[in-house]
Amino acid sequence: MLKPLVLIIIFILLLIWLISLSYFFKEKLSNMIGMVVSMTLGMITGLSIGTFSAIFFPNFFFEMTVLSMLVGGIIGVVTGFPHSLIAIIDGLLSGVMGGMMGTMLGVMISPEHYNQILNIMSLWTVGIFFLIYLLLIYEINMVTNKKSLTLHPLPYFTLVCSFILGFHYFTIEFNDRTNHHANHVYNQEVIVAANEYQFGPDQVQVSPGEEVTLTLVNNGIEQHDFEIKGLDFHLHAMPGTSESKSIVFPKSGSYEVICTIQGHESAGMTATIIVTEL
Ligand SMILES: [Cu+2]
């Protein structure tokens, strides 16, 4: 939870830095520059917020579209405000447009490409921020002799790099989490081996309401079976063979499994299936 928060703060900082520059040095900036900056910041902010929010909150597509259009438009207006009416209008339109396109891009991407698109978008967003920053300080330095750290590219560049790096590690974690989840929910295949006289593994976790395919592989020299107590589920395998069957566990709980061959249960051929929301 900490990492996304830090990234959001860096993003806001990068944006505020640019907007402040265009405010404080509005006398030094031409109308044209004001227009370009407000259009670009509105568009880029709307686009990136739209894409990210559509990927992270896919169930709120409508809300996220409105939100990113709103944020993009506001950023465009705020940035264009010190310059001219035309900068305000251009900023507003670009921001709204960017927000709309961003969420569409976000839902168009299939989950296996989330990682790529997130990294491309983060690089693109802060890369454009940096270009705008260079444009601004170039214009400002042309007409002023004031030298300060806010007008040197290095601090801003450092912040841009830390955002890209932080975002890269964040998407790795995000991807691990979604893949991990997907494996459990959509691909519940459980293979249990049997020999004299045990099951391996002897404890299995599955989630309720999903189809689970259970396979009993007999690696032993005697016949074995796999019966879930309380459910009508029975697998049987002769030595060197296997048997599979699918089952849906209706609710969470713990199920006992035994081998019903004479004497095997008491010799230790038991297992437990834990049905729980993974
Ligand atoms: Cu057995």
PDB file of C-alpha atoms and ligand atoms in Angstrom:
ATOM      1  CA  MET A   1       0.000   0.000   0.000  1.00  0.00           C
ATOM      2  CA  LEU A   2       2.939   2.316   0.724  1.00  0.00           C
ATOM      3  CA  LYS A   3       4.488   2.082  -2.718  1.00  0.00           C
ATOM      4  CA  PRO A   4       1.454   3.262  -4.746  1.00  0.00           C
ATOM      5  CA  LEU A   5       1.073   6.163  -2.326  1.00  0.00           C
ATOM      6  CA  VAL A   6       4.705   7.239  -2.792  1.00  0.00           C
ATOM      7  CA  LEU A   7       4.303   6.971  -6.565  1.00  0.00           C
ATOM      8  CA  ILE A   8       1.141   9.083  -6.498  1.00  0.00           C
ATOM      9  CA  ILE A   9       2.938  11.712  -4.395  1.00  0.00           C
ATOM     10  CA  ILE A  10       5.890  11.825  -6.825  1.00  0.00           C
ATOM     11  CA  PHE A  11       3.463  12.108  -9.744  1.00  0.00           C
ATOM     12  CA  ILE A  12       1.611  15.020  -8.109  1.00  0.00           C
ATOM     13  CA  LEU A  13       4.927  16.662  -7.226  1.00  0.00           C
ATOM     14  CA  LEU A  14       6.137  16.452 -10.834  1.00  0.00           C
ATOM     15  CA  LEU A  15       2.874  17.951 -12.034  1.00  0.00           C
ATOM     16  CA  ILE A  16       2.742  20.730  -9.434  1.00  0.00           C
ATOM     17  CA  TRP A  17       6.343  21.658 -10.220  1.00  0.00           C
ATOM     18  CA  LEU A  18       5.423  22.257 -13.868  1.00  0.00           C
ATOM     19  CA  ILE A  19       2.215  24.133 -13.071  1.00  0.00           C
ATOM     20  CA  SER A  20       4.068  26.334 -10.545  1.00  0.00           C
ATOM     21  CA  LEU A  21       6.730  27.187 -13.119  1.00  0.00           C
ATOM     22  CA  SER A  22       4.074  28.237 -15.612  1.00  0.00           C
ATOM     23  CA  TYR A  23       2.435  30.365 -12.883  1.00  0.00           C
ATOM     24  CA  PHE A  24       5.505  32.068 -11.437  1.00  0.00           C
ATOM     25  CA  PHE A  25       7.118  32.828 -14.777  1.00  0.00           C
ATOM     26  CA  LYS A  26       3.981  33.599 -16.763  1.00  0.00           C
ATOM     27  CA  GLU A  27       5.445  37.013 -17.736  1.00  0.00           C
ATOM     28  CA  LYS A  28       8.435  35.270 -19.288  1.00  0.00           C
ATOM     29  CA  LEU A  29       6.435  32.706 -21.233  1.00  0.00           C
ATOM     30  CA  SER A  30       4.837  33.400 -24.576  1.00  0.00           C
ATOM     31  CA  ASN A  31       1.191  32.720 -25.264  1.00  0.00           C
ATOM     32  CA  MET A  32       2.180  29.880 -27.512  1.00  0.00           C
ATOM     33  CA  ILE A  33       4.155  28.147 -24.763  1.00  0.00           C
ATOM     34  CA  GLY A  34       1.278  28.563 -22.324  1.00  0.00           C
ATOM     35  CA  MET A  35      -1.053  26.903 -24.790  1.00  0.00           C
ATOM     36  CA  VAL A  36       1.289  24.009 -25.511  1.00  0.00           C
ATOM     37  CA  VAL A  37       1.927  23.408 -21.810  1.00  0.00           C
ATOM     38  CA  SER A  38      -1.753  23.451 -20.809  1.00  0.00           C
ATOM     39  CA  MET A  39      -2.758  21.173 -23.683  1.00  0.00           C
ATOM     40  CA  THR A  40       0.041  18.710 -23.033  1.00  0.00           C
ATOM     41  CA  LEU A  41      -0.366  18.535 -19.260  1.00  0.00           C
ATOM     42  CA  GLY A  42      -4.150  18.175 -19.516  1.00  0.00           C
ATOM     43  CA  MET A  43      -3.887  15.475 -22.154  1.00  0.00           C
ATOM     44  CA  ILE A  44      -1.084  13.488 -20.510  1.00  0.00           C
ATOM     45  CA  THR A  45      -2.606  13.631 -17.031  1.00  0.00           C
ATOM     46  CA  GLY A  46      -6.039  12.557 -18.275  1.00  0.00           C
ATOM     47  CA  LEU A  47      -4.553   9.806 -20.417  1.00  0.00           C
ATOM     48  CA  SER A  48      -2.350   8.296 -17.722  1.00  0.00           C
ATOM     49  CA  ILE A  49      -4.916   8.533 -14.920  1.00  0.00           C
ATOM     50  CA  GLY A  50      -7.503   7.023 -17.278  1.00  0.00           C
ATOM     51  CA  THR A  51      -5.302   4.099 -18.279  1.00  0.00           C
ATOM     52  CA  PHE A  52      -4.090   3.330 -14.760  1.00  0.00           C
ATOM     53  CA  SER A  53      -7.531   3.605 -13.158  1.00  0.00           C
ATOM     54  CA  ALA A  54      -9.190   1.435 -15.821  1.00  0.00           C
ATOM     55  CA  ILE A  55      -6.576  -1.269 -15.247  1.00  0.00           C
ATOM     56  CA  PHE A  56      -6.605  -1.133 -11.449  1.00  0.00           C
ATOM     57  CA  PHE A  57     -10.369  -0.640 -11.017  1.00  0.00           C
ATOM     58  CA  PRO A  58     -11.951  -2.432 -13.997  1.00  0.00           C
ATOM     59  CA  ASN A  59     -15.310  -2.734 -12.216  1.00  0.00           C
ATOM     60  CA  PHE A  60     -15.722   1.039 -12.062  1.00  0.00           C
ATOM     61  CA  PHE A  61     -15.266   1.817 -15.737  1.00  0.00           C
ATOM     62  CA  PHE A  62     -17.884   4.576 -15.883  1.00  0.00           C
ATOM     63  CA  GLU A  63     -16.754   6.276 -12.669  1.00  0.00           C
ATOM     64  CA  MET A  64     -13.103   6.097 -13.704  1.00  0.00           C
ATOM     65  CA  THR A  65     -13.894   7.584 -17.130  1.00  0.00           C
ATOM     66  CA  VAL A  66     -15.697  10.538 -15.563  1.00  0.00           C
ATOM     67  CA  LEU A  67     -12.958  10.967 -12.962  1.00  0.00           C
ATOM     68  CA  SER A  68     -10.072  10.982 -15.430  1.00  0.00           C
ATOM     69  CA  MET A  69     -11.948  13.323 -17.810  1.00  0.00           C
ATOM     70  CA  LEU A  70     -12.557  15.638 -14.872  1.00  0.00           C
ATOM     71  CA  VAL A  71      -8.973  15.547 -13.591  1.00  0.00           C
ATOM     72  CA  GLY A  72      -7.537  15.983 -17.104  1.00  0.00           C
ATOM     73  CA  GLY A  73      -9.846  18.921 -17.779  1.00  0.00           C
ATOM     74  CA  ILE A  74      -9.084  20.586 -14.448  1.00  0.00           C
ATOM     75  CA  ILE A  75      -5.317  20.238 -14.943  1.00  0.00           C
ATOM     76  CA  GLY A  76      -5.685  21.742 -18.427  1.00  0.00           C
ATOM     77  CA  VAL A  77      -7.703  24.699 -17.109  1.00  0.00           C
ATOM     78  CA  VAL A  78      -5.430  25.312 -14.106  1.00  0.00           C
ATOM     79  CA  THR A  79      -2.295  25.228 -16.260  1.00  0.00           C
ATOM     80  CA  GLY A  80      -3.754  27.457 -18.950  1.00  0.00           C
ATOM     81  CA  PHE A  81      -5.247  29.899 -16.434  1.00  0.00           C
ATOM     82  CA  PRO A  82      -2.276  32.299 -16.038  1.00  0.00           C
ATOM     83  CA  HIS A  83      -1.738  32.501 -19.775  1.00  0.00           C
ATOM     84  CA  SER A  84      -4.810  33.124 -21.890  1.00  0.00           C
ATOM     85  CA  LEU A  85      -8.393  32.137 -22.521  1.00  0.00           C
ATOM     86  CA  ILE A  86      -7.353  30.077 -25.501  1.00  0.00           C
ATOM     87  CA  ALA A  87      -4.851  28.191 -23.330  1.00  0.00           C
ATOM     88  CA  ILE A  88      -7.660  27.441 -20.857  1.00  0.00           C
ATOM     89  CA  ILE A  89     -10.002  26.178 -23.575  1.00  0.00           C
ATOM     90  CA  ASP A  90      -7.315  24.077 -25.232  1.00  0.00           C
ATOM     91  CA  GLY A  91      -6.234  22.658 -21.895  1.00  0.00           C
ATOM     92  CA  LEU A  92      -9.806  21.773 -20.957  1.00  0.00           C
ATOM     93  CA  LEU A  93     -10.568  20.036 -24.248  1.00  0.00           C
ATOM     94  CA  SER A  94      -7.295  18.119 -24.336  1.00  0.00           C
ATOM     95  CA  GLY A  95      -7.669  17.016 -20.729  1.00  0.00           C
ATOM     96  CA  VAL A  96     -11.223  15.746 -21.214  1.00  0.00           C
ATOM     97  CA  MET A  97     -10.219  13.980 -24.415  1.00  0.00           C
ATOM     98  CA  GLY A  98      -7.153  12.405 -22.796  1.00  0.00           C
ATOM     99  CA  GLY A  99      -9.186  11.118 -19.857  1.00  0.00           C
ATOM    100  CA  MET A 100     -11.736   9.561 -22.182  1.00  0.00           C
ATOM    101  CA  MET A 101      -9.111   7.855 -24.330  1.00  0.00           C
ATOM    102  CA  GLY A 102      -7.095   6.688 -21.331  1.00  0.00           C
ATOM    103  CA  THR A 103      -9.854   4.565 -19.810  1.00  0.00           C
ATOM    104  CA  MET A 104     -10.687   3.111 -23.226  1.00  0.00           C
ATOM    105  CA  LEU A 105      -7.053   2.141 -23.677  1.00  0.00           C
ATOM    106  CA  GLY A 106      -7.051   0.602 -20.200  1.00  0.00           C
ATOM    107  CA  VAL A 107      -9.994  -1.733 -20.847  1.00  0.00           C
ATOM    108  CA  MET A 108      -8.843  -2.639 -24.358  1.00  0.00           C
ATOM    109  CA  ILE A 109      -5.608  -4.144 -23.071  1.00  0.00           C
ATOM    110  CA  SER A 110      -5.744  -7.821 -22.153  1.00  0.00           C
ATOM    111  CA  PRO A 111      -4.435  -8.745 -18.685  1.00  0.00           C
ATOM    112  CA  GLU A 112      -1.257 -10.444 -19.921  1.00  0.00           C
ATOM    113  CA  HIS A 113      -0.132  -7.093 -21.355  1.00  0.00           C
ATOM    114  CA  TYR A 114      -0.875  -4.996 -18.260  1.00  0.00           C
ATOM    115  CA  ASN A 115       2.769  -4.992 -17.275  1.00  0.00           C
ATOM    116  CA  GLN A 116       3.958  -3.664 -20.633  1.00  0.00           C
ATOM    117  CA  ILE A 117       1.266  -1.026 -21.019  1.00  0.00           C
ATOM    118  CA  LEU A 118       1.727   0.230 -17.455  1.00  0.00           C
ATOM    119  CA  ASN A 119       5.461   0.631 -17.942  1.00  0.00           C
ATOM    120  CA  ILE A 120       5.068   2.256 -21.357  1.00  0.00           C
ATOM    121  CA  MET A 121       2.486   4.665 -19.951  1.00  0.00           C
ATOM    122  CA  SER A 122       4.606   5.610 -16.940  1.00  0.00           C
ATOM    123  CA  LEU A 123       7.660   6.191 -19.134  1.00  0.00           C
ATOM    124  CA  TRP A 124       5.606   8.156 -21.656  1.00  0.00           C
ATOM    125  CA  THR A 125       3.897  10.283 -18.999  1.00  0.00           C
ATOM    126  CA  VAL A 126       6.927  11.394 -17.003  1.00  0.00           C
ATOM    127  CA  GLY A 127       9.017  11.551 -20.184  1.00  0.00           C
ATOM    128  CA  ILE A 128       6.611  14.135 -21.598  1.00  0.00           C
ATOM    129  CA  PHE A 129       6.630  15.899 -18.222  1.00  0.00           C
ATOM    130  CA  PHE A 130      10.396  16.164 -18.479  1.00  0.00           C
ATOM    131  CA  LEU A 131      10.234  17.530 -22.041  1.00  0.00           C
ATOM    132  CA  ILE A 132       7.720  20.158 -20.912  1.00  0.00           C
ATOM    133  CA  TYR A 133      10.028  20.982 -18.026  1.00  0.00           C
ATOM    134  CA  LEU A 134      12.951  21.456 -20.431  1.00  0.00           C
ATOM    135  CA  LEU A 135      10.775  23.614 -22.673  1.00  0.00           C
ATOM    136  CA  LEU A 136       9.745  25.792 -19.734  1.00  0.00           C
ATOM    137  CA  ILE A 137      13.214  26.314 -18.273  1.00  0.00           C
ATOM    138  CA  TYR A 138      14.641  26.941 -21.725  1.00  0.00           C
ATOM    139  CA  GLU A 139      12.109  29.728 -22.256  1.00  0.00           C
ATOM    140  CA  ILE A 140      12.558  31.108 -18.756  1.00  0.00           C
ATOM    141  CA  ASN A 141      16.365  31.028 -18.855  1.00  0.00           C
ATOM    142  CA  MET A 142      16.358  32.838 -22.201  1.00  0.00           C
ATOM    143  CA  VAL A 143      14.798  35.936 -20.677  1.00  0.00           C
ATOM    144  CA  THR A 144      16.022  35.799 -17.099  1.00  0.00           C
ATOM    145  CA  ASN A 145      19.439  35.545 -15.488  1.00  0.00           C
ATOM    146  CA  LYS A 146      18.111  34.158 -12.249  1.00  0.00           C
ATOM    147  CA  LYS A 147      19.834  30.863 -11.485  1.00  0.00           C
ATOM    148  CA  SER A 148      18.115  28.570  -9.046  1.00  0.00           C
ATOM    149  CA  LEU A 149      17.870  24.850  -8.490  1.00  0.00           C
ATOM    150  CA  THR A 150      14.259  24.782  -9.684  1.00  0.00           C
ATOM    151  CA  LEU A 151      15.556  25.972 -13.054  1.00  0.00           C
ATOM    152  CA  HIS A 152      18.210  23.279 -13.351  1.00  0.00           C
ATOM    153  CA  PRO A 153      17.183  20.016 -15.055  1.00  0.00           C
ATOM    154  CA  LEU A 154      18.914  17.700 -12.568  1.00  0.00           C
ATOM    155  CA  PRO A 155      16.480  17.750  -9.591  1.00  0.00           C
ATOM    156  CA  TYR A 156      13.499  17.258 -11.855  1.00  0.00           C
ATOM    157  CA  PHE A 157      15.280  14.543 -13.792  1.00  0.00           C
ATOM    158  CA  THR A 158      16.087  12.690 -10.548  1.00  0.00           C
ATOM    159  CA  LEU A 159      12.430  12.769  -9.558  1.00  0.00           C
ATOM    160  CA  VAL A 160      11.401  11.518 -13.005  1.00  0.00           C
ATOM    161  CA  CYS A 161      13.858   8.618 -12.774  1.00  0.00           C
ATOM    162  CA  SER A 162      12.743   7.649  -9.283  1.00  0.00           C
ATOM    163  CA  PHE A 163       9.156   7.554 -10.502  1.00  0.00           C
ATOM    164  CA  ILE A 164      10.018   5.272 -13.428  1.00  0.00           C
ATOM    165  CA  LEU A 165      12.078   2.980 -11.212  1.00  0.00           C
ATOM    166  CA  GLY A 166       9.481   2.867  -8.442  1.00  0.00           C
ATOM    167  CA  PHE A 167       6.743   2.201 -10.951  1.00  0.00           C
ATOM    168  CA  HIS A 168       8.718  -0.622 -12.509  1.00  0.00           C
ATOM    169  CA  TYR A 169       9.024  -2.434  -9.169  1.00  0.00           C
ATOM    170  CA  PHE A 170       5.404  -1.717  -8.344  1.00  0.00           C
ATOM    171  CA  THR A 171       4.175  -3.350 -11.581  1.00  0.00           C
ATOM    172  CA  ILE A 172       6.299  -6.435 -10.882  1.00  0.00           C
ATOM    173  CA  GLU A 173       4.519  -6.831  -7.546  1.00  0.00           C
ATOM    174  CA  PHE A 174       1.146  -6.087  -9.119  1.00  0.00           C
ATOM    175  CA  ASN A 175       1.708  -8.741 -11.778  1.00  0.00           C
ATOM    176  CA  ASP A 176       2.869 -11.337  -9.280  1.00  0.00           C
ATOM    177  CA  ARG A 177      -0.285 -10.756  -7.312  1.00  0.00           C
ATOM    178  CA  THR A 178      -2.677 -11.040 -10.260  1.00  0.00           C
ATOM    179  CA  ASN A 179      -0.925 -14.107 -11.698  1.00  0.00           C
ATOM    180  CA  HIS A 180      -0.852 -15.784  -8.315  1.00  0.00           C
ATOM    181  CA  HIS A 181      -4.556 -15.175  -7.928  1.00  0.00           C
ATOM    182  CA  ALA A 182      -5.328 -16.421 -11.447  1.00  0.00           C
ATOM    183  CA  ASN A 183      -3.516 -19.719 -10.898  1.00  0.00           C
ATOM    184  CA  HIS A 184      -5.619 -20.551  -7.907  1.00  0.00           C
ATOM    185  CA  VAL A 185      -8.976 -19.508  -9.225  1.00  0.00           C
ATOM    186  CA  TYR A 186      -8.981 -20.653 -12.813  1.00  0.00           C
ATOM    187  CA  ASN A 187      -6.747 -23.672 -12.789  1.00  0.00           C
ATOM    188  CA  GLN A 188      -7.541 -25.906  -9.876  1.00  0.00           C
ATOM    189  CA  GLU A 189      -5.824 -29.149 -10.669  1.00  0.00           C
ATOM    190  CA  VAL A 190      -4.748 -31.275  -7.794  1.00  0.00           C
ATOM    191  CA  ILE A 191      -2.568 -34.341  -8.184  1.00  0.00           C
ATOM    192  CA  VAL A 192      -2.216 -36.652  -5.224  1.00  0.00           C
ATOM    193  CA  ALA A 193       0.207 -39.545  -5.265  1.00  0.00           C
ATOM    194  CA  ALA A 194      -0.408 -42.723  -3.284  1.00  0.00           C
ATOM    195  CA  ASN A 195       2.011 -45.382  -2.066  1.00  0.00           C
ATOM    196  CA  GLU A 196       2.383 -47.665   0.955  1.00  0.00           C
ATOM    197  CA  TYR A 197       0.778 -46.170   3.034  1.00  0.00           C
ATOM    198  CA  GLN A 198       0.389 -42.480   2.529  1.00  0.00           C
ATOM    199  CA  PHE A 199      -0.917 -39.726   0.273  1.00  0.00           C
ATOM    200  CA  GLY A 200       1.360 -36.996  -0.991  1.00  0.00           C
ATOM    201  CA  PRO A 201       0.522 -34.217  -0.442  1.00  0.00           C
ATOM    202  CA  ASP A 202      -1.669 -35.124   2.495  1.00  0.00           C
ATOM    203  CA  GLN A 203      -3.093 -31.618   2.754  1.00  0.00           C
ATOM    204  CA  VAL A 204      -4.639 -29.798  -0.204  1.00  0.00           C
ATOM    205  CA  GLN A 205      -6.209 -26.343  -0.448  1.00  0.00           C
ATOM    206  CA  VAL A 206      -8.904 -25.506  -2.991  1.00  0.00           C
ATOM    207  CA  SER A 207     -11.502 -22.761  -3.257  1.00  0.00           C
ATOM    208  CA  PRO A 208     -15.256 -23.289  -3.028  1.00  0.00           C
ATOM    209  CA  GLY A 209     -17.651 -23.024  -5.962  1.00  0.00           C
ATOM    210  CA  GLU A 210     -14.937 -23.743  -8.543  1.00  0.00           C
ATOM    211  CA  GLU A 211     -14.453 -26.959 -10.427  1.00  0.00           C
ATOM    212  CA  VAL A 212     -11.484 -28.930  -9.127  1.00  0.00           C
ATOM    213  CA  THR A 213      -9.921 -31.810 -10.995  1.00  0.00           C
ATOM    214  CA  LEU A 214      -8.477 -34.377  -8.629  1.00  0.00           C
ATOM    215  CA  THR A 215      -6.066 -37.005  -9.897  1.00  0.00           C
ATOM    216  CA  LEU A 216      -4.929 -40.008  -7.916  1.00  0.00           C
ATOM    217  CA  VAL A 217      -1.607 -41.399  -9.100  1.00  0.00           C
ATOM    218  CA  ASN A 218      -0.726 -44.783  -7.684  1.00  0.00           C
ATOM    219  CA  ASN A 219       3.048 -45.013  -7.328  1.00  0.00           C
ATOM    220  CA  GLY A 220       2.824 -47.999  -5.009  1.00  0.00           C
ATOM    221  CA  ILE A 221       2.770 -51.761  -5.427  1.00  0.00           C
ATOM    222  CA  GLU A 222      -0.747 -52.279  -4.063  1.00  0.00           C
ATOM    223  CA  GLN A 223      -4.083 -50.882  -5.214  1.00  0.00           C
ATOM    224  CA  HIS A 224      -5.223 -47.645  -3.547  1.00  0.00           C
ATOM    225  CA  ASP A 225      -8.224 -45.394  -3.601  1.00  0.00           C
ATOM    226  CA  PHE A 226      -9.131 -41.855  -2.625  1.00  0.00           C
ATOM    227  CA  GLU A 227     -12.483 -41.266  -0.996  1.00  0.00           C
ATOM    228  CA  ILE A 228     -13.739 -37.954   0.331  1.00  0.00           C
ATOM    229  CA  LYS A 229     -15.799 -38.613   3.455  1.00  0.00           C
ATOM    230  CA  GLY A 230     -19.297 -37.147   3.341  1.00  0.00           C
ATOM    231  CA  LEU A 231     -19.189 -36.544  -0.406  1.00  0.00           C
ATOM    232  CA  ASP A 232     -19.942 -38.915  -3.240  1.00  0.00           C
ATOM    233  CA  PHE A 233     -16.395 -38.858  -4.564  1.00  0.00           C
ATOM    234  CA  HIS A 234     -14.242 -41.920  -5.069  1.00  0.00           C
ATOM    235  CA  LEU A 235     -11.085 -42.514  -7.108  1.00  0.00           C
ATOM    236  CA  HIS A 236      -9.424 -45.881  -7.506  1.00  0.00           C
ATOM    237  CA  ALA A 237      -6.077 -46.728  -9.096  1.00  0.00           C
ATOM    238  CA  MET A 238      -4.208 -49.981  -9.611  1.00  0.00           C
ATOM    239  CA  PRO A 239      -0.399 -49.900  -9.184  1.00  0.00           C
ATOM    240  CA  GLY A 240       1.234 -47.744 -11.869  1.00  0.00           C
ATOM    241  CA  THR A 241      -2.055 -46.188 -13.025  1.00  0.00           C
ATOM    242  CA  SER A 242      -4.043 -43.059 -12.255  1.00  0.00           C
ATOM    243  CA  GLU A 243      -7.628 -41.831 -12.212  1.00  0.00           C
ATOM    244  CA  SER A 244      -9.088 -38.310 -12.472  1.00  0.00           C
ATOM    245  CA  LYS A 245     -12.469 -36.843 -11.656  1.00  0.00           C
ATOM    246  CA  SER A 246     -13.847 -33.329 -11.267  1.00  0.00           C
ATOM    247  CA  ILE A 247     -15.758 -32.010  -8.304  1.00  0.00           C
ATOM    248  CA  VAL A 248     -17.160 -28.696  -7.109  1.00  0.00           C
ATOM    249  CA  PHE A 249     -16.948 -28.094  -3.381  1.00  0.00           C
ATOM    250  CA  PRO A 250     -20.120 -26.171  -2.561  1.00  0.00           C
ATOM    251  CA  LYS A 251     -18.888 -24.494   0.611  1.00  0.00           C
ATOM    252  CA  SER A 252     -15.809 -23.833   2.682  1.00  0.00           C
ATOM    253  CA  GLY A 253     -14.721 -26.396   5.209  1.00  0.00           C
ATOM    254  CA  SER A 254     -12.380 -29.250   5.889  1.00  0.00           C
ATOM    255  CA  TYR A 255     -12.898 -32.644   4.238  1.00  0.00           C
ATOM    256  CA  GLU A 256     -11.306 -35.891   5.306  1.00  0.00           C
ATOM    257  CA  VAL A 257      -9.907 -38.229   2.684  1.00  0.00           C
ATOM    258  CA  ILE A 258      -9.138 -41.911   3.253  1.00  0.00           C
ATOM    259  CA  CYS A 259      -8.022 -44.968   1.369  1.00  0.00           C
ATOM    260  CA  THR A 260     -10.789 -47.520   1.863  1.00  0.00           C
ATOM    261  CA  ILE A 261      -8.648 -50.587   1.110  1.00  0.00           C
ATOM    262  CA  GLN A 262      -8.578 -52.881   4.165  1.00  0.00           C
ATOM    263  CA  GLY A 263      -6.098 -51.640   6.765  1.00  0.00           C
ATOM    264  CA  HIS A 264      -4.734 -48.699   4.743  1.00  0.00           C
ATOM    265  CA  GLU A 265      -6.509 -45.945   6.639  1.00  0.00           C
ATOM    266  CA  SER A 266      -5.204 -47.169   9.967  1.00  0.00           C
ATOM    267  CA  ALA A 267      -1.727 -47.458   8.420  1.00  0.00           C
ATOM    268  CA  GLY A 268      -1.818 -43.723   7.713  1.00  0.00           C
ATOM    269  CA  MET A 269      -3.493 -43.308   4.337  1.00  0.00           C
ATOM    270  CA  THR A 270      -5.458 -40.195   5.193  1.00  0.00           C
ATOM    271  CA  ALA A 271      -5.445 -36.679   3.787  1.00  0.00           C
ATOM    272  CA  THR A 272      -7.306 -33.421   4.299  1.00  0.00           C
ATOM    273  CA  ILE A 273      -8.865 -31.143   1.712  1.00  0.00           C
ATOM    274  CA  ILE A 274      -9.273 -27.615   2.993  1.00  0.00           C
ATOM    275  CA  VAL A 275     -11.863 -25.674   1.041  1.00  0.00           C
ATOM    276  CA  THR A 276     -11.290 -21.993   1.588  1.00  0.00           C
ATOM    277  CA  GLU A 277     -11.430 -18.739  -0.356  1.00  0.00           C
ATOM    278  CA  LEU A 278      -7.866 -18.357  -1.618  1.00  0.00           C
TER     279      LEU A 278
HETATM  280 CU    CU B   1      -4.361 -47.557   0.025  1.00  0.00          CU
END
